Structures are given as structure tokens and as C-alpha cells.
Coordinates of N, CA and C in Angstrom, one line a residue:
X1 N -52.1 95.4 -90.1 CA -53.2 95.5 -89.2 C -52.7 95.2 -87.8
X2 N -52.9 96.1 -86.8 CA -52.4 95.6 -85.4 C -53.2 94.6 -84.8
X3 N -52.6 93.7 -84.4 CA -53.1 92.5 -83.4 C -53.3 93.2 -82.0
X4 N -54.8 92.8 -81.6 CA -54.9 92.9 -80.0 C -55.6 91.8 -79.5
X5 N -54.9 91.8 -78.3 CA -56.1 90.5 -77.3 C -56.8 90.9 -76.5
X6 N -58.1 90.8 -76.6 CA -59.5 91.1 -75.6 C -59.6 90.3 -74.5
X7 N -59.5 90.8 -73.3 CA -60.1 89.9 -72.5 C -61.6 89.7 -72.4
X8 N -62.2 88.7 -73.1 CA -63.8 88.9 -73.3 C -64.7 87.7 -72.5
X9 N -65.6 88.7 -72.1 CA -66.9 87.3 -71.1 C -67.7 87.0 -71.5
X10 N -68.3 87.8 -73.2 CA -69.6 88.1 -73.5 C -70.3 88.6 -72.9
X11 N -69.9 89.3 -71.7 CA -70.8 90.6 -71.4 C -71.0 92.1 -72.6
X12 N -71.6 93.0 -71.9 CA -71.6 94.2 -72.8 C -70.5 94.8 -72.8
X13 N -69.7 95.3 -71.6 CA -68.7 95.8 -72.0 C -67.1 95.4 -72.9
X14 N -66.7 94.4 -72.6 CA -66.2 93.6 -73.6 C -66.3 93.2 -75.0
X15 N -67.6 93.1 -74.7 CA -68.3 93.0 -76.4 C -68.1 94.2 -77.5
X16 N -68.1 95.4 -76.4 CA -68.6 96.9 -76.5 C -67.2 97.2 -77.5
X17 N -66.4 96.9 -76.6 CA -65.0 97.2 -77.1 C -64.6 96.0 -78.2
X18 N -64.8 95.0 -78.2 CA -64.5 94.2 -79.4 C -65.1 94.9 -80.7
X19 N -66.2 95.7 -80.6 CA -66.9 96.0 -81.7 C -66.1 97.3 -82.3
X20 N -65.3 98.2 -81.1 CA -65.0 99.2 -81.2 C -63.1 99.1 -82.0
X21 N -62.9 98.0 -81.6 CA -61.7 97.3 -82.1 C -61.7 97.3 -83.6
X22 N -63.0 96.6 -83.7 CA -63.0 96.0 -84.8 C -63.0 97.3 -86.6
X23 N -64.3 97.9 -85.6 CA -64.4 99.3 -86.4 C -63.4 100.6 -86.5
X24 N -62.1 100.0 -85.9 CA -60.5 101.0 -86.0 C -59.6 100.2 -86.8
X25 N -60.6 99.3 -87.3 CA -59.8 98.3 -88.4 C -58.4 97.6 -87.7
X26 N -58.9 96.7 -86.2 CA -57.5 96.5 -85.8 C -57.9 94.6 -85.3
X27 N -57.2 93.9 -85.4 CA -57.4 92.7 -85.7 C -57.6 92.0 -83.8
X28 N -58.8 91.0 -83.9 CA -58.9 90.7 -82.1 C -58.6 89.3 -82.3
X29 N -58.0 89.0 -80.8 CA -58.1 87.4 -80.6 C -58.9 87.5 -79.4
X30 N -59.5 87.3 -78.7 CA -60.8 87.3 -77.6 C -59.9 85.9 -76.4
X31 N -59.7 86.1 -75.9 CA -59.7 85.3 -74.6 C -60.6 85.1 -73.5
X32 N -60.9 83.7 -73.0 CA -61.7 83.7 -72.6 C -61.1 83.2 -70.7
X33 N -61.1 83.3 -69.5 CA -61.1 82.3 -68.5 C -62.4 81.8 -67.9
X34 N -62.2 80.6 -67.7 CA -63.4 79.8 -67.0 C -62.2 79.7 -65.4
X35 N -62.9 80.4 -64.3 CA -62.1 80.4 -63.5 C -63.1 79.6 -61.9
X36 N -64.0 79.2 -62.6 CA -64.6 78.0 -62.2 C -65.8 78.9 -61.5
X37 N -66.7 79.8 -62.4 CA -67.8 81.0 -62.3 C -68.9 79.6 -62.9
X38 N -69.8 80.0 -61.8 CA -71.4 79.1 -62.2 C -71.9 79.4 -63.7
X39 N -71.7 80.6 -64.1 CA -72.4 80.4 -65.2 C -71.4 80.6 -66.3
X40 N -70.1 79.8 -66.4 CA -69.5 79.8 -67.0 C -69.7 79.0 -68.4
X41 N -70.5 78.2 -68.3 CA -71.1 77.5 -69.9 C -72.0 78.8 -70.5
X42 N -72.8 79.6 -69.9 CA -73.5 80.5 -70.1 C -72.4 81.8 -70.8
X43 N -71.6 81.9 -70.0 CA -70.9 83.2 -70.6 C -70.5 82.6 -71.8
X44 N -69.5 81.3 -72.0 CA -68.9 80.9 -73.0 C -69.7 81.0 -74.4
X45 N -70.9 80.5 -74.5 CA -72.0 80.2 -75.4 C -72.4 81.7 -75.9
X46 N -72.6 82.7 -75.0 CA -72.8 84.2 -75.3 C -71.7 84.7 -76.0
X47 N -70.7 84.7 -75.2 CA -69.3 85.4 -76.2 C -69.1 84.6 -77.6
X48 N -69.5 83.2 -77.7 CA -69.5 83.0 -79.2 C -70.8 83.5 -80.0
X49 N -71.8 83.7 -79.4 CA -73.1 83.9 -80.0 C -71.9 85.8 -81.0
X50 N -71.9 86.5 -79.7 CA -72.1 87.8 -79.7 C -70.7 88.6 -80.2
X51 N -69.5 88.2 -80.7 CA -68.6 89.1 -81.5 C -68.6 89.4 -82.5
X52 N -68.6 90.1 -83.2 CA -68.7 90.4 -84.7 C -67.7 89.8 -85.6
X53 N -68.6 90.0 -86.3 CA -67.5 89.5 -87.1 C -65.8 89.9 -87.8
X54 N -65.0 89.1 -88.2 CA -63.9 89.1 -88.2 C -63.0 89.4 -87.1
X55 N -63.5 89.0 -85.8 CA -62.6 88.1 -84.7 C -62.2 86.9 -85.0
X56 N -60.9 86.6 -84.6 CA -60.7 85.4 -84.2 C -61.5 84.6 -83.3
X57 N -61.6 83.4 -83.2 CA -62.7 82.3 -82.8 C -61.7 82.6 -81.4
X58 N -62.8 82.7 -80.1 CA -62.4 82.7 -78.9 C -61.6 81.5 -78.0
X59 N -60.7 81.8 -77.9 CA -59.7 81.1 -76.8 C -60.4 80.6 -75.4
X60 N -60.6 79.7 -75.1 CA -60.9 79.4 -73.6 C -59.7 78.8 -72.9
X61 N -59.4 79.4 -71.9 CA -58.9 79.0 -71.2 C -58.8 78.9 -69.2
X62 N -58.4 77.5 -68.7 CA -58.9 77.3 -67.5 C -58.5 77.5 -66.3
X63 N -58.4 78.4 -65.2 CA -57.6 78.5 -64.0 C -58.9 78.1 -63.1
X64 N -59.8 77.3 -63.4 CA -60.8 77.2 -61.9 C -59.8 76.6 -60.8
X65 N -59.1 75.9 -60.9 CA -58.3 75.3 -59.7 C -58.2 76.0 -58.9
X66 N -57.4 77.2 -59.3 CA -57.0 78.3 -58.4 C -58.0 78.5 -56.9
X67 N -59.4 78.8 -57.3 CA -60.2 79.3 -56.7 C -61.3 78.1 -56.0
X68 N -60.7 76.6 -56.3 CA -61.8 75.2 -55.7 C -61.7 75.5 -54.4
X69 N -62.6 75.6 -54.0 CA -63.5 75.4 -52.4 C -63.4 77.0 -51.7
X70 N -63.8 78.1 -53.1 CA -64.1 79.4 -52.7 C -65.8 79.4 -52.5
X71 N -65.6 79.9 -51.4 CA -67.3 80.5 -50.9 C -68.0 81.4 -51.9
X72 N -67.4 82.2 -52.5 CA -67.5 83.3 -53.6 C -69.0 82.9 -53.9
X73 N -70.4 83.9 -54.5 CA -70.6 83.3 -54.9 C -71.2 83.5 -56.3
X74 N -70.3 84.1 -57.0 CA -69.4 83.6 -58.2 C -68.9 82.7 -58.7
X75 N -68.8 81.5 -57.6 CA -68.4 80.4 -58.1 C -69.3 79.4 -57.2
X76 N -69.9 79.5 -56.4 CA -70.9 78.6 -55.1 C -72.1 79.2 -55.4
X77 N -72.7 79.0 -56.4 CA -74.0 79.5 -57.2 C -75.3 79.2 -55.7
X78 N -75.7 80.9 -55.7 CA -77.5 80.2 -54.6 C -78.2 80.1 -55.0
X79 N -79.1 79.8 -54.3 CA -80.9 79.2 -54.8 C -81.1 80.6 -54.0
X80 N -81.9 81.2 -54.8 CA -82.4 82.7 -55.0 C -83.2 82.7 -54.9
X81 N -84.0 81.5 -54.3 CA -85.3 81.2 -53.5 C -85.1 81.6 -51.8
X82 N -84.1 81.2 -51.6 CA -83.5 81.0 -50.3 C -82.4 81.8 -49.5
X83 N -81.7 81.7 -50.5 CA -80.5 82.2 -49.6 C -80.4 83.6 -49.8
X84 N -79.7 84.4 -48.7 CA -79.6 86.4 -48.7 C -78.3 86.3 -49.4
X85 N -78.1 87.1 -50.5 CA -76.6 87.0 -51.2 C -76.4 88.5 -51.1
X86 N -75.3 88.9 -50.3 CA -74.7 90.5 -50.1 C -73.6 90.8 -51.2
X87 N -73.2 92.3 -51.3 CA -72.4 92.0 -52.5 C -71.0 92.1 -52.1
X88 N -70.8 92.0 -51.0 CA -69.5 91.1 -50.3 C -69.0 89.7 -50.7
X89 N -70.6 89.0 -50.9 CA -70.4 87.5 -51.3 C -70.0 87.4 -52.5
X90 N -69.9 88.1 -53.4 CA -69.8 88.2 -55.0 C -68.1 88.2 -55.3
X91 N -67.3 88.7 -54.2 CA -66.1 88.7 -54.3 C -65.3 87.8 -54.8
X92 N -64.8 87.7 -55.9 CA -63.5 86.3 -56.1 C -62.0 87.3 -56.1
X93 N -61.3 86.8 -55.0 CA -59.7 87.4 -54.6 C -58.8 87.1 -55.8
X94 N -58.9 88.6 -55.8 CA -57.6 89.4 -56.6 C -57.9 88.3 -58.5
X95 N -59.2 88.2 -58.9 CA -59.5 87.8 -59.9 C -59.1 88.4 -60.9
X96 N -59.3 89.8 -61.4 CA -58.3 91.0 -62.1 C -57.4 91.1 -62.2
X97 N -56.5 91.1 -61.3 CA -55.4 91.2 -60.9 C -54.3 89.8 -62.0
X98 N -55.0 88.5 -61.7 CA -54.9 87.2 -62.4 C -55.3 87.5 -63.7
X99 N -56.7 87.6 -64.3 CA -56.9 87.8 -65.7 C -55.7 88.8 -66.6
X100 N -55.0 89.9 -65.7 CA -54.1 90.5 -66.4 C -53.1 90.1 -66.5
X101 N -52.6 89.0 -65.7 CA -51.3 88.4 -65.7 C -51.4 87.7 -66.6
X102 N -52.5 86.6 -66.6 CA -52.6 85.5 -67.5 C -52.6 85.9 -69.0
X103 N -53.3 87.2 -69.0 CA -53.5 88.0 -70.6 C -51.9 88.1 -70.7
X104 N -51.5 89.2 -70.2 CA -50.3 89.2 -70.7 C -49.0 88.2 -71.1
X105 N -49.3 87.1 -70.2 CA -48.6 85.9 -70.5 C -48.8 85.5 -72.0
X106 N -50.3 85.3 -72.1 CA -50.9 84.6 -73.2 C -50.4 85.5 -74.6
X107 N -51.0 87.0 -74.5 CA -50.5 88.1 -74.9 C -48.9 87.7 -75.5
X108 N -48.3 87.7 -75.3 CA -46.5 87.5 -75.3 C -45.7 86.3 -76.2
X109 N -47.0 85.3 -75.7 CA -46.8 84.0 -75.9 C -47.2 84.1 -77.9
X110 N -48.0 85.3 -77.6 CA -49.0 85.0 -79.5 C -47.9 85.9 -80.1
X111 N -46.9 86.8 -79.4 CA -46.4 88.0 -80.0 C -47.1 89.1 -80.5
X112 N -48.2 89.4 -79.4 CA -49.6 90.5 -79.3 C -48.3 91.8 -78.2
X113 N -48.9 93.1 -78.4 CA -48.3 93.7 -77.4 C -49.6 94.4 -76.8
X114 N -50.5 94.2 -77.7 CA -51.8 95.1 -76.7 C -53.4 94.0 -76.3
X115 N -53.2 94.2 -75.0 CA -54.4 93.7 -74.3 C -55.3 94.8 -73.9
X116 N -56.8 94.5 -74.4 CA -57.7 95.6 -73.9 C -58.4 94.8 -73.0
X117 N -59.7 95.5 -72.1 CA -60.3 94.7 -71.6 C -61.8 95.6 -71.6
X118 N -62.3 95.5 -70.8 CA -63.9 96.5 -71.0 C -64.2 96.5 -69.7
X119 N -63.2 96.9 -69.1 CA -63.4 97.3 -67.5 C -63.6 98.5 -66.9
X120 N -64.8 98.8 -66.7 CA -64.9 100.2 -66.1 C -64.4 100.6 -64.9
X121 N -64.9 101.3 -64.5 CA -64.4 102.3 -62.8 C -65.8 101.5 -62.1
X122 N -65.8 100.0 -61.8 CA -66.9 99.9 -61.2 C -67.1 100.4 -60.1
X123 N -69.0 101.1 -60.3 CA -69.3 101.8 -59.0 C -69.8 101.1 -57.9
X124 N -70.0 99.4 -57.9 CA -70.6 98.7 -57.4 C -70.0 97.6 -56.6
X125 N -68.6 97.4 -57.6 CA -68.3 96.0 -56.6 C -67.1 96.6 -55.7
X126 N -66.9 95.3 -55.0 CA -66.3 95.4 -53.8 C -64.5 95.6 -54.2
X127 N -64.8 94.8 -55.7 CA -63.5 94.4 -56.4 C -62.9 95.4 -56.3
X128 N -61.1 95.2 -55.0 CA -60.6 96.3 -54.9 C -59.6 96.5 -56.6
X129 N -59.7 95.6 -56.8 CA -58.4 95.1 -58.8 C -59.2 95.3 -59.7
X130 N -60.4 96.1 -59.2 CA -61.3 96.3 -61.0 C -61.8 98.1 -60.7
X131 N -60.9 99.1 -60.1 CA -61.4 100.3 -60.1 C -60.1 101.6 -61.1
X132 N -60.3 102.3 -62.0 CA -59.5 103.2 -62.2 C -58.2 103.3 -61.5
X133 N -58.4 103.4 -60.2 CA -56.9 103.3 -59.4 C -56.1 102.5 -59.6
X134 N -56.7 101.2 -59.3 CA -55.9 99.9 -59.9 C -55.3 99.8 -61.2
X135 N -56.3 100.5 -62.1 CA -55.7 100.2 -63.1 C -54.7 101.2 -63.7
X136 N -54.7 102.1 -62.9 CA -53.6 103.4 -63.4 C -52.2 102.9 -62.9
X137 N -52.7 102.7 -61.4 CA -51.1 101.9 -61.1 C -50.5 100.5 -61.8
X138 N -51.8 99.6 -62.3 CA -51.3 98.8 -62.8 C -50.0 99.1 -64.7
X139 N -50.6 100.3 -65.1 CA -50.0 100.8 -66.0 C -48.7 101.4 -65.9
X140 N -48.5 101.9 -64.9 CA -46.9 102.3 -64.0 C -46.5 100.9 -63.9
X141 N -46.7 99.7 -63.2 CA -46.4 98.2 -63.0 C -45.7 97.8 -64.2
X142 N -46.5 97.6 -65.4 CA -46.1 97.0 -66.5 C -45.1 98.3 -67.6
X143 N -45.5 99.0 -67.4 CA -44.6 100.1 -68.2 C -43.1 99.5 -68.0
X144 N -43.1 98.8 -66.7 CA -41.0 98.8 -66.2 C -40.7 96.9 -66.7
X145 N -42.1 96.6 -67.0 CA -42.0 95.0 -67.0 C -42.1 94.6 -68.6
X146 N -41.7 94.2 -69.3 CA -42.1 93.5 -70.2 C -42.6 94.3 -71.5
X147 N -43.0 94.1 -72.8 CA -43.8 94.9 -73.8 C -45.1 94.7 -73.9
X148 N -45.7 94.1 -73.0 CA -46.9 94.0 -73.1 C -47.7 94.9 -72.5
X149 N -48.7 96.0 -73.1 CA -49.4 97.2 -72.8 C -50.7 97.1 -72.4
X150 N -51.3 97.3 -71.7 CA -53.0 97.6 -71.3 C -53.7 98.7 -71.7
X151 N -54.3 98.3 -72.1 CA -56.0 99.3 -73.0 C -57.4 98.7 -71.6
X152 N -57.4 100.0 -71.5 CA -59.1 99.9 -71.5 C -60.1 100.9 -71.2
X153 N -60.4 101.0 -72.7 CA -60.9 102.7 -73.3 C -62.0 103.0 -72.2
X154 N -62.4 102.4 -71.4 CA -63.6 102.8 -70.8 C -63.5 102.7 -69.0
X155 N -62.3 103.0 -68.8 CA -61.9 102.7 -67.4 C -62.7 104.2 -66.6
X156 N -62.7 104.7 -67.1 CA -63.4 106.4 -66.5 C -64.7 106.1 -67.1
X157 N -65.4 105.4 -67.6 CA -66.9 105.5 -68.0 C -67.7 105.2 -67.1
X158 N -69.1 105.1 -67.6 CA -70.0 104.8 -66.6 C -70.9 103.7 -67.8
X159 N -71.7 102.7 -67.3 CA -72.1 101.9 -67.8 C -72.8 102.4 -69.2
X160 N -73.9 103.3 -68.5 CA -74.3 103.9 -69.4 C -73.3 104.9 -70.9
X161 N -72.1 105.2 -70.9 CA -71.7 105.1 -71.9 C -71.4 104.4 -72.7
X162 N -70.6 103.3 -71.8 CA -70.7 101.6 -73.0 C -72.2 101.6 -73.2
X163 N -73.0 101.8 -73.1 CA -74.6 101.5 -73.5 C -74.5 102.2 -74.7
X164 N -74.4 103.6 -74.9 CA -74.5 104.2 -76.2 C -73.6 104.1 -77.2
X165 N -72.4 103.6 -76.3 CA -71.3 103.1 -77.7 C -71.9 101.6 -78.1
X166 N -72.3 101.1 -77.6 CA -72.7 99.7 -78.0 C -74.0 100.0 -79.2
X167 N -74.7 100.8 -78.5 CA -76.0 101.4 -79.4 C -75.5 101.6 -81.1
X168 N -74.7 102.7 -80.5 CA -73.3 103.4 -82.2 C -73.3 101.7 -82.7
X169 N -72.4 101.4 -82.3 CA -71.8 100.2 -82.7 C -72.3 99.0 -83.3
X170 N -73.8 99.0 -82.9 CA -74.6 97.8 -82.7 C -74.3 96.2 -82.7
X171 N -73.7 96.7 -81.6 CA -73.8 95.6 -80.8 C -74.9 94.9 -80.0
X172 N -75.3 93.5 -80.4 CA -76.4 92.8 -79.9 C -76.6 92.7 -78.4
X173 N -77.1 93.4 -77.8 CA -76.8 93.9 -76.4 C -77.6 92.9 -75.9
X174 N -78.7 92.1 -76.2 CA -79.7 91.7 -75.5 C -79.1 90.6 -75.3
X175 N -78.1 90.1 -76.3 CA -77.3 88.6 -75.9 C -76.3 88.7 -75.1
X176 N -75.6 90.1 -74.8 CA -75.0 89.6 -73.7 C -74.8 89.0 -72.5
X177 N -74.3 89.1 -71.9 CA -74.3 88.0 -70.1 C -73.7 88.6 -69.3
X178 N -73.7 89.1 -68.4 CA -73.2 89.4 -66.9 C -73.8 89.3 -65.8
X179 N -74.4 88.5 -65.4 CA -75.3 88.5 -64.0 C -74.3 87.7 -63.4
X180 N -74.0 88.0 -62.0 CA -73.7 87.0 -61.1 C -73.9 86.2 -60.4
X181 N -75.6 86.1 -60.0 CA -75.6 85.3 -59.1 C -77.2 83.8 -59.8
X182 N -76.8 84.5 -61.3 CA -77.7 83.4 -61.4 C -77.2 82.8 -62.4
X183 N -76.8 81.4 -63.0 CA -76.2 80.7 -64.0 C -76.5 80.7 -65.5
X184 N -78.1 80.8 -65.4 CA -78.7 80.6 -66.7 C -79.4 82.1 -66.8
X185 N -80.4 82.9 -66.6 CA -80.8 83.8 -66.5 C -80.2 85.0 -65.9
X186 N -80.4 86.0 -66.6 CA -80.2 87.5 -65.3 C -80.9 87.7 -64.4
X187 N -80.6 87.5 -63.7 CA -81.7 87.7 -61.7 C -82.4 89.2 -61.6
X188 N -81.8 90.1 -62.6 CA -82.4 91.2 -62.0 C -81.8 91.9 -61.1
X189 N -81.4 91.5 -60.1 CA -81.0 92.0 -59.0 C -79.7 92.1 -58.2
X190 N -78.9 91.2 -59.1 CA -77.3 91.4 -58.8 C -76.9 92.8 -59.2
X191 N -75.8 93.5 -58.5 CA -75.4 94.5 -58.8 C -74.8 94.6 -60.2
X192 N -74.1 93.7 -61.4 CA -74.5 94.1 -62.4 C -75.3 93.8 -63.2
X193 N -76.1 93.2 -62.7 CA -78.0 93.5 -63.6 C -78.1 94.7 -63.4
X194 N -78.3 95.0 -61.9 CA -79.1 96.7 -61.7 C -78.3 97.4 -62.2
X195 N -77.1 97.5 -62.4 CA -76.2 98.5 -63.3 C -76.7 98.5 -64.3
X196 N -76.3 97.4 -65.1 CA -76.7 97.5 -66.5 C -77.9 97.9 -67.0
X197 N -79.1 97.3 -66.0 CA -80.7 98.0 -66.5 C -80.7 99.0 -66.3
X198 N -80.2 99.9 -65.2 CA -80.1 101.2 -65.2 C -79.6 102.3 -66.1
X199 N -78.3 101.6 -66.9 CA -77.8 102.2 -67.7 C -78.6 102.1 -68.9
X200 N -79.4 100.8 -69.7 CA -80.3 100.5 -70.6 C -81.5 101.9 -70.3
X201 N -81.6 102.2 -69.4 CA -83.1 103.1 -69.0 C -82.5 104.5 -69.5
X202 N -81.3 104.6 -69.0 CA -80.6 105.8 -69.3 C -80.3 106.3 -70.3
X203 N -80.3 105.3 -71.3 CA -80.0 105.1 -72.7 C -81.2 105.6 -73.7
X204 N -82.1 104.9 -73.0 CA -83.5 104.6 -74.0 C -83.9 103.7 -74.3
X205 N -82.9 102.1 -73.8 CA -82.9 100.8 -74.7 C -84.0 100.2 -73.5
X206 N -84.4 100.7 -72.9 CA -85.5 99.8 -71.8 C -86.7 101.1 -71.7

């Protein structure tokens, strides 16, 4: 059985692909980073709610340091009573860019050669290290470095098709987590809430 490591948040798309892993009969270890994100108790508790079964029990591991006394607010949670949050503010520098390093480290370290992740072509964030480009050149990058390979079957999708692969798959969609700017709840209104409801609409599932 081939070993892979997921980079997983308990969001939908991560999840999406754990399930899709699972069902190619290929064996996950889920990694997790707490990179010092507000609602990082929240993600943690969701990605254990929400893998299917026969994953490995998720790995957490911690780089918040990196990122102490970032404005981000991804990590500087607001009162959404109050404060205007643009989605400039949502930015954490070159965060991607780190999760793949760190994977592949970790990756190496287990004697895994494949890391996937469930990162689309976002059409929303600012994130210049989370778009198809990035990740095509990042694939030229590691091709010349090391045996550790990148997957991520949905880098040309659009939310809405992780929605109906998730659907296929059945994946417990309702548990997962990705809002940014609220810790406990989905706000609704961060750019991937509105993605994702939009994709759910697109789907059928709303």
C-alpha cells in the first residue's frame, strides 16, 4: 500500500482528498500545522472529528513562533462587531510556501515520498504561494531537490468541484472548518465562507 502525507486543516478540501486517498486504497498520515491561526483549536478538533476512517491519527505540529506579532488576521482574530477586515488583512507571508517545506521535511523524515495537499487555484486570496502557478513551478523546484513529490489533484478546480467530489465521496461536509476571520463559527462572510457557500449552492447542498 503506498504511504502518503496530507497536509490537512479539516477543512473541505483536504478532507476531500483524504477521502479520495483513501478510496484509491492508498494509506494517509494527515499533518497538521498550528502556525499560531485563531481558530486553530477549532480546526484541530474538526480534522479529528472529520477523516475517515483508516487514517492515521493526525500529527500536530507547531511553527506559531514564526509568525508572533503578525498583524495577519489570521492570526490577530477581530471583533466582527467592530472592526472592517479587507482580504488583504487575511494574508499570512509565504504560509504555503512553509507548509510545503515543512511537509516535505516531515515527509522524508517518515520515509513517505508523496505529499498531497487540497489546494486549489484560489480565486479569492491574495495568497501569492497558493495559486496553480506557484504550484507548477514549485513542481520544477523539487523535481531537481530531493524524492519528495507533490500532489494536488485539485489545483485547476474550482470549489465547487471538491463540493461534488466530497458529495461522491461522502464526506461530512457540514463538519468541516475554514473561515478565517472567526475562531469558533463561520462568519459567513470571509472569502472562504463565500466560496465555499457558493460552491454548496452550485452543488445543490444549500
Amino acid at each position: 500500500m503506498t504511504r502518503t502525507l496530507l497536509l490537512a486543516s479539516g477543512g473541505l478540501d483536504s478532507t476531500t482528498v483524504a477521502y479520495r486517498l483513501v478510496s484509491e486504497g492508498k494509506s494517509v498520515v494527515p499533518v497538521f500545522f498550528d502556525y499560531g491561526q485563531h481558530c486553530v483549536e477549532t480546526e484541530w478538533n474538526r480534522l479529528n472529528e472529520v477523516m475517515p476512517q483508516g487514517v492515521m491519527p493526525p500529527e500536530r505540529n507547531k511553527i506559531s513562533d514564526l509568525f508572533r506579532g503578525s498583524t495577519s488576521r489570521l492570526i490577530d482574530e477581530p471583533n466582527l462587531w467592530s472592526d472592517e477586515v479587507q482580504d488583504d488583512d487575511l494574508y499570512v507571508p509565504y504560509r504555503t510556501m512553509l507548509f510545503f517545506s515543512a511537509a516535505a521535511a516531515r515527509a522524508q523524515t517518515l520515509g513517505i515520498r508523496e505529499v498531497y495537499t487540497g489546494f486549489i487555484n484560489s480565486n479569492h486570496a491574495k495568497e501569492i504561494d497558493c495559486t496553480a502557478e506557484f504550484l507548477n513551478k514549485l513542481d520544477g523546484l523539487t523535481e531537481a531537490v530531493g524524492p519528495v513529490r507533490f500532489c494536488s489533484p485539485y489545483r485547476f478546480a474550482s470549489k465547487a468541484d471538491v463540493a461534488r467530489d466530497a458529495k461522491k465521496l461522502g464526506v461530512p461536509i457540514g463538519r468541516t472548518f475554514s473561515c478565517q476571520a472567526s475562531s469558533k463559527l463561520p462568519c459567513g462572510a470571509c472569502p472562504n465562507c463565500v466560496e465555499r457557500l457558493a460552491a454548496l449552492r452550485q452543488t445543490g447542498l444549500l
